[in-house]
Tab-separated table of C-alpha atoms and ligand atoms in Angstrom:
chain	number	residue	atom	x	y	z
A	5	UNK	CA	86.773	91.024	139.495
A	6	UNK	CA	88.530	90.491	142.772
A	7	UNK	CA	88.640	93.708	144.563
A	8	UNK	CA	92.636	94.378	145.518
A	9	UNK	CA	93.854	94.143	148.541
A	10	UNK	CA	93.963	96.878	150.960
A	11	UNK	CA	91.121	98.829	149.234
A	12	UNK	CA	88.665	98.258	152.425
A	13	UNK	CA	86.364	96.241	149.997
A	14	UNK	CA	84.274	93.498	151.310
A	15	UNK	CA	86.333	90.519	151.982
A	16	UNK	CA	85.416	87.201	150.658
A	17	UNK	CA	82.573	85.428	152.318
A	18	UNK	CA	84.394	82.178	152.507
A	19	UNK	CA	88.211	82.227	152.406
A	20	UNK	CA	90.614	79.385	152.619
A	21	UNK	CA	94.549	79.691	152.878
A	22	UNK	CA	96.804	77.145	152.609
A	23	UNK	CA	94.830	74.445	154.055
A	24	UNK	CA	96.812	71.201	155.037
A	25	UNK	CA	94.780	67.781	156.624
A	26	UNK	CA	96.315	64.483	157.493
A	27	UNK	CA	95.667	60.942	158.364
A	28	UNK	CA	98.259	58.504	159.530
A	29	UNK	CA	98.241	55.677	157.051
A	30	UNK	CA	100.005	52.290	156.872
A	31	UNK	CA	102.210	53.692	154.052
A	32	UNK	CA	103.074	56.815	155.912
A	33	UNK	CA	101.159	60.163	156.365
A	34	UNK	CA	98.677	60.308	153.644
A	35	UNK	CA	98.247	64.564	153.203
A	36	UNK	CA	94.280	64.196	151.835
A	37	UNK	CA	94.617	68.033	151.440
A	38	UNK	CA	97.943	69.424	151.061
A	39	UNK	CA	97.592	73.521	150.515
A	40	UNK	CA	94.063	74.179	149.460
A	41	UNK	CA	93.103	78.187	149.022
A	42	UNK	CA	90.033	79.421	147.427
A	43	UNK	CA	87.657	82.491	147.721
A	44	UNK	CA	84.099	82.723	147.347
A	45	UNK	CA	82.082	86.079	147.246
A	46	UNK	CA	78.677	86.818	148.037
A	47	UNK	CA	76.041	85.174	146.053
A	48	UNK	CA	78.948	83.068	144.506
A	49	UNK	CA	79.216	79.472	143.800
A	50	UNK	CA	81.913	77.812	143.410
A	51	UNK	CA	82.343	74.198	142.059
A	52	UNK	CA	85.077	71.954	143.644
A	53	UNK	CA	85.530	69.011	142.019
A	54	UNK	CA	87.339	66.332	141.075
A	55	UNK	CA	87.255	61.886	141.674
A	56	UNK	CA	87.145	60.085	144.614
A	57	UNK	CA	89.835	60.346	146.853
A	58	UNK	CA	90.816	63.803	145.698
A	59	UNK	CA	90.001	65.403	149.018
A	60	UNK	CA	86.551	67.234	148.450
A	61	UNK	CA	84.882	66.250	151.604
A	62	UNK	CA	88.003	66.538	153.844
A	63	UNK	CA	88.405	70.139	152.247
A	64	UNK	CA	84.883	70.700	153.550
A	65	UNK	CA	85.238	68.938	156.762
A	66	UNK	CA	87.910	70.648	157.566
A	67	UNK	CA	86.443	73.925	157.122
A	68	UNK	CA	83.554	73.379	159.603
A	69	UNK	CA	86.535	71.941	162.102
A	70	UNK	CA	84.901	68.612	161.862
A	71	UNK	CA	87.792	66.288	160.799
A	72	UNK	CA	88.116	63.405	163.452
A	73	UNK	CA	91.195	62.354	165.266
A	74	UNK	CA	93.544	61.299	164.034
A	75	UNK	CA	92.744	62.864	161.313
A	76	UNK	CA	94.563	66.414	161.764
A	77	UNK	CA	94.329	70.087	159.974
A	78	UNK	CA	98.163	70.954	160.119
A	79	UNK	CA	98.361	74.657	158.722
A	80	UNK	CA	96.103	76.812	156.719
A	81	UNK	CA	93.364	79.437	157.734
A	82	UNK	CA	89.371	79.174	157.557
A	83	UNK	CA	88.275	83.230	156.770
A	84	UNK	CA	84.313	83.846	156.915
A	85	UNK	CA	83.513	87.322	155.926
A	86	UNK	CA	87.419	88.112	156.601
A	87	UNK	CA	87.475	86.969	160.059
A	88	UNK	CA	89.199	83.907	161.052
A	89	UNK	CA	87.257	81.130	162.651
A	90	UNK	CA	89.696	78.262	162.500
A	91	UNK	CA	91.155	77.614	165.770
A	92	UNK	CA	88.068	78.705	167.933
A	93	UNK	CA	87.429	76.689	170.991
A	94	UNK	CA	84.240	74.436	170.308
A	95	UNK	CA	81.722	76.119	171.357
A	96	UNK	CA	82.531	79.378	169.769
A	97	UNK	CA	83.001	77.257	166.571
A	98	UNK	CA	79.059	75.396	167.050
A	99	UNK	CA	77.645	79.129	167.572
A	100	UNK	CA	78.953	79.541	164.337
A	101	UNK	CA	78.708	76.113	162.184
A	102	UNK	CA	74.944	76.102	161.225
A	103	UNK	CA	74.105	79.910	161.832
A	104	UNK	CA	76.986	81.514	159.341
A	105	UNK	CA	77.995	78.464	157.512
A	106	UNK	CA	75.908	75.494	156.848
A	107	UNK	CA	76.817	71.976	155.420
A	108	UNK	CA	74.679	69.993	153.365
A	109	UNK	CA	75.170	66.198	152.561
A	110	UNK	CA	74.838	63.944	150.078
A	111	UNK	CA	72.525	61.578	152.055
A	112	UNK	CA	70.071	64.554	153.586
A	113	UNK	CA	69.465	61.674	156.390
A	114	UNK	CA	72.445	62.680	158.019
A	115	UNK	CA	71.113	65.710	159.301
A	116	UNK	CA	67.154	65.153	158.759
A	117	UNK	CA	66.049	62.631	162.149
A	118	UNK	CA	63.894	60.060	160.271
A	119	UNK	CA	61.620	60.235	163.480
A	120	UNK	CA	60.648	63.541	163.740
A	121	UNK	CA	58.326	65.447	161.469
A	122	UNK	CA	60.082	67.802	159.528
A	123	UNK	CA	58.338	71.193	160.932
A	124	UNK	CA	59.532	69.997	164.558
A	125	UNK	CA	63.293	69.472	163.758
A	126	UNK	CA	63.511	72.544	161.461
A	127	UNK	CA	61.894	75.002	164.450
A	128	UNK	CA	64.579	73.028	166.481
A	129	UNK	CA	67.453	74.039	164.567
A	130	UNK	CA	65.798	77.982	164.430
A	131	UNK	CA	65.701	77.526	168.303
A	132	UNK	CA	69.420	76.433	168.446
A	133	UNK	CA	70.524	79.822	167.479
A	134	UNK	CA	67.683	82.311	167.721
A	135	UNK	CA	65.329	82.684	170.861
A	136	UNK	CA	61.893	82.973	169.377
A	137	UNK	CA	58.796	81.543	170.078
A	138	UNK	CA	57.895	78.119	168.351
A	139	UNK	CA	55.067	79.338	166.699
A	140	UNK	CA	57.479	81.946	165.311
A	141	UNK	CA	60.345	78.969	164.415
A	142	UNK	CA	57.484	77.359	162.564
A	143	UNK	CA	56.841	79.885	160.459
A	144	UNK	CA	60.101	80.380	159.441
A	145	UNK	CA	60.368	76.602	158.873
A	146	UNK	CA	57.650	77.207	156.211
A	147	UNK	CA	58.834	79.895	154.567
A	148	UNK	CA	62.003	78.344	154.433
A	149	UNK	CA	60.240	75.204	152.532
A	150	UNK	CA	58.730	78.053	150.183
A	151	UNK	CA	61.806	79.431	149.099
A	152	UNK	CA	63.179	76.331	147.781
A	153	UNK	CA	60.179	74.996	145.746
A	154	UNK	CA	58.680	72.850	148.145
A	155	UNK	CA	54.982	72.400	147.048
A	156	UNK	CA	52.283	73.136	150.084
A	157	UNK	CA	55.168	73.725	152.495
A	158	UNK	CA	52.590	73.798	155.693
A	159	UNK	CA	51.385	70.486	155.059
A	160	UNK	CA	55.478	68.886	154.065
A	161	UNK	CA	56.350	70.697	157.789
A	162	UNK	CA	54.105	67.509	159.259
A	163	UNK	CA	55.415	64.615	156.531
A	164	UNK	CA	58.518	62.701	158.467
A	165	UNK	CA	61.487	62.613	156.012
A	166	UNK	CA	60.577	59.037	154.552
A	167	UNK	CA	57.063	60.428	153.283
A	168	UNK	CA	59.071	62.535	150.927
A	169	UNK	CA	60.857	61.881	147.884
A	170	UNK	CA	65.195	61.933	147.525
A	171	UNK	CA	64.701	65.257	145.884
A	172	UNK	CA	62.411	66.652	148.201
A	173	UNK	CA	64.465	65.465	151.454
A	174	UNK	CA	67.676	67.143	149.697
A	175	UNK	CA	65.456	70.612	149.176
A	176	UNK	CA	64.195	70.032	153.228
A	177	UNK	CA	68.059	69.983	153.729
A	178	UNK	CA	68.777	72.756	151.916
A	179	UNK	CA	66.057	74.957	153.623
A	180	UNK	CA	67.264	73.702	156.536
A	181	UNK	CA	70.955	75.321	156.258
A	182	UNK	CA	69.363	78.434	154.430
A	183	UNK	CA	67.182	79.363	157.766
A	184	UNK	CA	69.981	81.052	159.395
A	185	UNK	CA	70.725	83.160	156.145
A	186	UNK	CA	74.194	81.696	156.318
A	187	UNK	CA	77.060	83.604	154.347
A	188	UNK	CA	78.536	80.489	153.017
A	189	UNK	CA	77.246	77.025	152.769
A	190	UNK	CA	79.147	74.008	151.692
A	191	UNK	CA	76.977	71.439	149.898
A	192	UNK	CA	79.159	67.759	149.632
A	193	UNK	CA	77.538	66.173	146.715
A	194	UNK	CA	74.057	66.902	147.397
A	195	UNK	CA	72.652	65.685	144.201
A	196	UNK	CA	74.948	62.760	143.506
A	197	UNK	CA	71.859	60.240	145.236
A	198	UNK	CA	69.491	62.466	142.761
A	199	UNK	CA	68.322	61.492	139.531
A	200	UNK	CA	69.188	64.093	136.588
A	201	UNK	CA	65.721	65.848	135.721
A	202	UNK	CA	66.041	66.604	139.680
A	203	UNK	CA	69.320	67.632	139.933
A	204	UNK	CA	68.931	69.801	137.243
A	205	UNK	CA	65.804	71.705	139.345
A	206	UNK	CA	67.297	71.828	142.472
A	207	UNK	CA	70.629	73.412	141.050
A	208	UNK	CA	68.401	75.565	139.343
A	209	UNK	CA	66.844	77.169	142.813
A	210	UNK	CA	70.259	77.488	144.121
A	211	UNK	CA	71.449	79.531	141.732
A	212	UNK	CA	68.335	81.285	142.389
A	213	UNK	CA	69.025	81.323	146.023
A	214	UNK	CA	72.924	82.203	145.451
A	215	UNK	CA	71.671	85.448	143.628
A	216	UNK	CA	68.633	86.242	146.014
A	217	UNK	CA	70.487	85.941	149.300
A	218	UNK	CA	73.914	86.506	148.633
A	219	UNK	CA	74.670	83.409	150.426
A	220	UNK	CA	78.280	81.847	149.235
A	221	UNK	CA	77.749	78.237	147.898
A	222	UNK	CA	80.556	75.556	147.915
A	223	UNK	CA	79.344	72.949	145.894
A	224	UNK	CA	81.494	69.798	145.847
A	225	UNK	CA	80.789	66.886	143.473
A	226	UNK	CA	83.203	64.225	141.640
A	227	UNK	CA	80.627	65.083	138.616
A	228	UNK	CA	81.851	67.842	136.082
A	229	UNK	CA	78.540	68.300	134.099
A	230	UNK	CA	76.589	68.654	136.653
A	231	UNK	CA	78.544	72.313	137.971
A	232	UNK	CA	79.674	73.492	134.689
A	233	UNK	CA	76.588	75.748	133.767
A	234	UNK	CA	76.132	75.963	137.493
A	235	UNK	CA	78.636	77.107	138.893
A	236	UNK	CA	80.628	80.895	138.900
A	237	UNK	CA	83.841	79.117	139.407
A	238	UNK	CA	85.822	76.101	139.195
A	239	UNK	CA	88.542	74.257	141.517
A	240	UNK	CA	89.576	71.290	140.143
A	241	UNK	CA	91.172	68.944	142.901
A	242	UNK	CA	93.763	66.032	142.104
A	243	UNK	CA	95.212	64.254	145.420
A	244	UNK	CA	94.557	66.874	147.798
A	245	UNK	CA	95.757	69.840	145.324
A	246	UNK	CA	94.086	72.752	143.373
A	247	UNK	CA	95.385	71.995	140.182
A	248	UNK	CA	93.539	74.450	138.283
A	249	UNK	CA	90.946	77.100	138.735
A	250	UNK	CA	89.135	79.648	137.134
A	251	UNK	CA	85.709	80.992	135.764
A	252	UNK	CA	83.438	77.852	135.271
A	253	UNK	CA	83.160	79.363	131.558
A	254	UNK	CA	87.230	79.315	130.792
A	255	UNK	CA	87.969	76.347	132.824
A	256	UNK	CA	85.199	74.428	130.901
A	257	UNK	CA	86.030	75.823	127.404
A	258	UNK	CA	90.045	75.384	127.393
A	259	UNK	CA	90.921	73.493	130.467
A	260	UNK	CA	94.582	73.892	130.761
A	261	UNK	CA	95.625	71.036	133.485
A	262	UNK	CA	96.067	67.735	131.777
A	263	UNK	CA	93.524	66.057	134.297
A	264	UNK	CA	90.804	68.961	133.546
A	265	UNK	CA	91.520	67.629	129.887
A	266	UNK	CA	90.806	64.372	131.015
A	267	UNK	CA	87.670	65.287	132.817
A	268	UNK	CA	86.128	67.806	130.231
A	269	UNK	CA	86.770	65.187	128.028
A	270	UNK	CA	84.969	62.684	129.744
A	271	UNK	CA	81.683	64.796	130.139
A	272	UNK	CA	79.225	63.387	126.963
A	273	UNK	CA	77.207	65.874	125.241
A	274	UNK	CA	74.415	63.645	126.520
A	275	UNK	CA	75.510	65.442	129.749
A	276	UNK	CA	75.356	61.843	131.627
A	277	UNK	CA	76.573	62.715	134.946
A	278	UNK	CA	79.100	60.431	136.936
A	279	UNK	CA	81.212	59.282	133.421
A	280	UNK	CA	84.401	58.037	133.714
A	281	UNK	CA	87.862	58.993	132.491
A	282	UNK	CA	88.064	57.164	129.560
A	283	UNK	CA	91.197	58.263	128.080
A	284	UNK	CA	93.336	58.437	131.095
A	285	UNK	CA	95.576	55.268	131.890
A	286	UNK	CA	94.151	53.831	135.436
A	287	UNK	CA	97.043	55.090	137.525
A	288	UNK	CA	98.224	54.521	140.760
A	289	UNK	CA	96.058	55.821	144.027
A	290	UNK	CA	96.163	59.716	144.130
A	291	UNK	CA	98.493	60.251	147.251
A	292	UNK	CA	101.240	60.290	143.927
A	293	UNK	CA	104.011	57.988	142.643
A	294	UNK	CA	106.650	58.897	145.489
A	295	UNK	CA	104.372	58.753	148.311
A	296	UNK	CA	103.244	61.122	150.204
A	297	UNK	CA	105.783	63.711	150.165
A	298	UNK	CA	106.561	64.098	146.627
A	299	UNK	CA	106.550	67.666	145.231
A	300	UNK	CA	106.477	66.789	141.479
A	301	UNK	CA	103.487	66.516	139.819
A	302	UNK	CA	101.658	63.842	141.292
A	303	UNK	CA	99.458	63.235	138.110
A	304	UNK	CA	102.433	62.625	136.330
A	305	UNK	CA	101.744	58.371	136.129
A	306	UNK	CA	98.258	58.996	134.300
A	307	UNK	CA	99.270	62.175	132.034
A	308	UNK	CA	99.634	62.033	128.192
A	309	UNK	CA	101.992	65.044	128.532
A	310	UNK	CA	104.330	63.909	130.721
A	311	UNK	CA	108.139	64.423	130.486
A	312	UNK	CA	110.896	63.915	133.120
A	313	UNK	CA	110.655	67.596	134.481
A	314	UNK	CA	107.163	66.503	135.650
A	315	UNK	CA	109.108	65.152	138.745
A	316	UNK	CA	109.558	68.202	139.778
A	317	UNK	CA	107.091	71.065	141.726
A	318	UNK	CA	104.956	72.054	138.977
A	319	UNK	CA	104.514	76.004	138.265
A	320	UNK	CA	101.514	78.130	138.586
A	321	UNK	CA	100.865	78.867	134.795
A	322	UNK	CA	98.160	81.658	134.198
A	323	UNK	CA	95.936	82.415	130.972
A	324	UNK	CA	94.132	85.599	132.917
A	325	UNK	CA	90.822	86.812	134.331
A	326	UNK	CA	92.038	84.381	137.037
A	327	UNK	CA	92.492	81.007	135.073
A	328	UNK	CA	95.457	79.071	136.357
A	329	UNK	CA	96.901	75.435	135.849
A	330	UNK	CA	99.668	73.777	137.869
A	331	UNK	CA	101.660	71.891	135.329
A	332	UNK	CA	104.654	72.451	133.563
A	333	UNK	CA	102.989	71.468	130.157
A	334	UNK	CA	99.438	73.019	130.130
A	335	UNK	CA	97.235	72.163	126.981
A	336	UNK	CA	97.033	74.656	124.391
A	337	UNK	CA	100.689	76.010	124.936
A	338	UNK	CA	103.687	74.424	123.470
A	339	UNK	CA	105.519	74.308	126.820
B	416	LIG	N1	88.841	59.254	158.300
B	416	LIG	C1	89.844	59.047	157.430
B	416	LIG	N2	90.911	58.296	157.768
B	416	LIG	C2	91.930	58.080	156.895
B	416	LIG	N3	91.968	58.591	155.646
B	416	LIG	C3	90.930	59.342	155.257
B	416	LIG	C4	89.814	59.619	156.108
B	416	LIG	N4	88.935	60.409	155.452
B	416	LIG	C5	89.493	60.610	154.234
B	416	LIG	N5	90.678	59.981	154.121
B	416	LIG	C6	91.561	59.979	152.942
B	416	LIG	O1	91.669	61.301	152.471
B	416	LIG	C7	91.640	61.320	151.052
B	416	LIG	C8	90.571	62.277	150.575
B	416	LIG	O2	89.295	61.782	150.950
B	416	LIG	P1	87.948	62.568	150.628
B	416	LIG	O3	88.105	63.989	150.986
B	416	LIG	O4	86.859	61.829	151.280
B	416	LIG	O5	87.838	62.446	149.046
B	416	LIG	P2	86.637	62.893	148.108
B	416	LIG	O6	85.591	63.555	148.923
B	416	LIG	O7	87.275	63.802	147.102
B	416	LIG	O8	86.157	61.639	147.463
B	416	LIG	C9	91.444	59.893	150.591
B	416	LIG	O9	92.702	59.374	150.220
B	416	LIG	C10	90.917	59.207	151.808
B	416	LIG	O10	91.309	57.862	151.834
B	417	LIG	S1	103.055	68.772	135.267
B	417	LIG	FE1	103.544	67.220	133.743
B	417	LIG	S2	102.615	65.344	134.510
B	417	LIG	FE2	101.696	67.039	135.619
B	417	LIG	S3	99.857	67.493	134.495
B	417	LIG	FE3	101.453	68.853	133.723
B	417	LIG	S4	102.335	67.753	131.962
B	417	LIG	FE4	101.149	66.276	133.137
B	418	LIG	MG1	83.617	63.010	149.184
């Protein structure tokens, strides 16, 4: 349960509010996220996903203040632990990315340097943010290699990262943003490169980790199956919006939100990750039929339930415990 507001309870340990990016486009001003809020608690993961284009990674970008010129965050708020870090000067905001929120990729060689052994660029990121000695950084490299199932961790610390398998580079990057105990860390499909026996163990551990260190997970992946027993909570994204959230448990057993349909849909019972959306019609590009600015629903082209009203903003429709569609005709209602 969400505490209420005003209680004094903890606050979230990653908050977002209203979160707006932009890019200038040929066609106009294309809004890649256009009013994005979520909450994640302690030890909580939450799933964010939806297809390409939908605005996962420029949701997560944007958090860490990270979005490139002209790329632009227009309005919203970025809460960690209830205070507000968006709009801090840069080097208030580097103190902070890495040491209270981490981000991990899908390619782990975008933050692992392929020529330097793993043990010396992990002690360097513990000497970014703490001052202790680097026999000390070392050890906390290792332990860090421990925690998330790393076989012989001493010896891995002196492997450079193309001596180790995908999986194994993705765990190194995962220890790597755990070492500062961050309170949330926001994983952009990490897996996606992986195949599934190794996905499935390296989810495993984080739900491990999630529960063991209380550290807030956003996990972001265009791949349904793979956070559905994973995750605490859904988002599911269509061009740039929430369209529907909710406990990974309701969302998954009567998604409301004609896309979430779609996508539930589309995941076999073979759990083959990365399917398609076979029984959608293609559609047109996910900035929406009107263009950029158009309040209706903008999955309107592509939705078996359409009707003319669908031009129009769409409603918040709730089904409790925090389950919520945007749509004016939500599946398993005769509206
Ligand atoms: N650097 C950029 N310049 C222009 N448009 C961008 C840029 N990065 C992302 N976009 C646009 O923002 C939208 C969302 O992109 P993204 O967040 O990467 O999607 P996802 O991660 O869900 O696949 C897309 O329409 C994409 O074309
Ligand atoms: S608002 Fe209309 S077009 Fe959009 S998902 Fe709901 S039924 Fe479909
Ligand atoms: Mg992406």
């Amino acid at each position: 349960m969400e505490p209420a507001p005003g209680t004094g309870a903890t606050p979230p340990a990653l908050e977002v509010r209203g979160l707006r990016t932009q890019f200038p486009g040929r066609a106009g001003v294309v809004r890649a996220v256009d009013g994005v809020s979520f909450s994640i608690r302690r030890g909580e993961i939450l799933g964010l996903v939806g297809e390409s284009g939908s605005g996962k990674s420029v949701t997560g970008f944007s958090i860490l203040g990270l979005v490139e010129p002209p790329g632009r965050i227009t309005a919203g708020q970025v809460l960690l632990e209830g205070r507000p870090i968006n709009g801090l000067s840069g080097s208030a905001l580097r103190r902070i990315r890495g040491a209270e929120v981490a981000m991990v990729f899908q390619d782990p060689l975008m933050t692992l340097n392929p020529v330097l052994r793993i043990g010396t660029q992990m002690a360097a990121a513990v000497r970014a943010h703490d001052r202790v000695s680097r026999a000390a950084a070392w050890a906390r490299a290792e332990e860090a290699l421990a925690v998330v199932g790393i076989p012989s961790p001493r010896a891995r610390l002196e492997s450079y990262p193309h001596q180790l398998s995908g999986g194994m580079r993705q765990r190194v990057a995962i220890a790597t943003a755990l070492l500062h105990r961050p309170k949330a860390i926001i994983a952009d499909e990490p897996t996606t490169a992986l195949d599934v026996s190794i996905q499935g163990q390296i989810l495993a551990e984080v739900r491990r980790l999630a529960d063991a260190t209380g550290t807030a997970f956003l996990w972001i992946t265009h791949d349904l199956a793979v956070v559905s027993s994973l995750a605490d909570a859904l988002c599911v994204m269509y061009a740039g919006r929430v369209v529907e959230r909710g406990p990974a448990s309701a969302v998954i057993a009567a998604p409301r939100h004609p896309y979430t349909v779609a996508l539930v849909g589309s995941v076999p019972s073979g759990h083959a990750p990365g399917a398609r959306l076979p029984q959608l019609a293609a559609g047109l590009p996910p900035q929406g039929p009107g263009g950029a600015a158009d309040a209706g629903c903008l999955f309107r082209t592509r939705c078996p339930r359409a009707t003319p009203v669908c031009a129009t903003p769409p409603p918040e429709a709730g089904f409790g415990a925090g389950h919520t569609a945007l749509c004016h005709h939500p599946a398993g209602t005769t509206a």
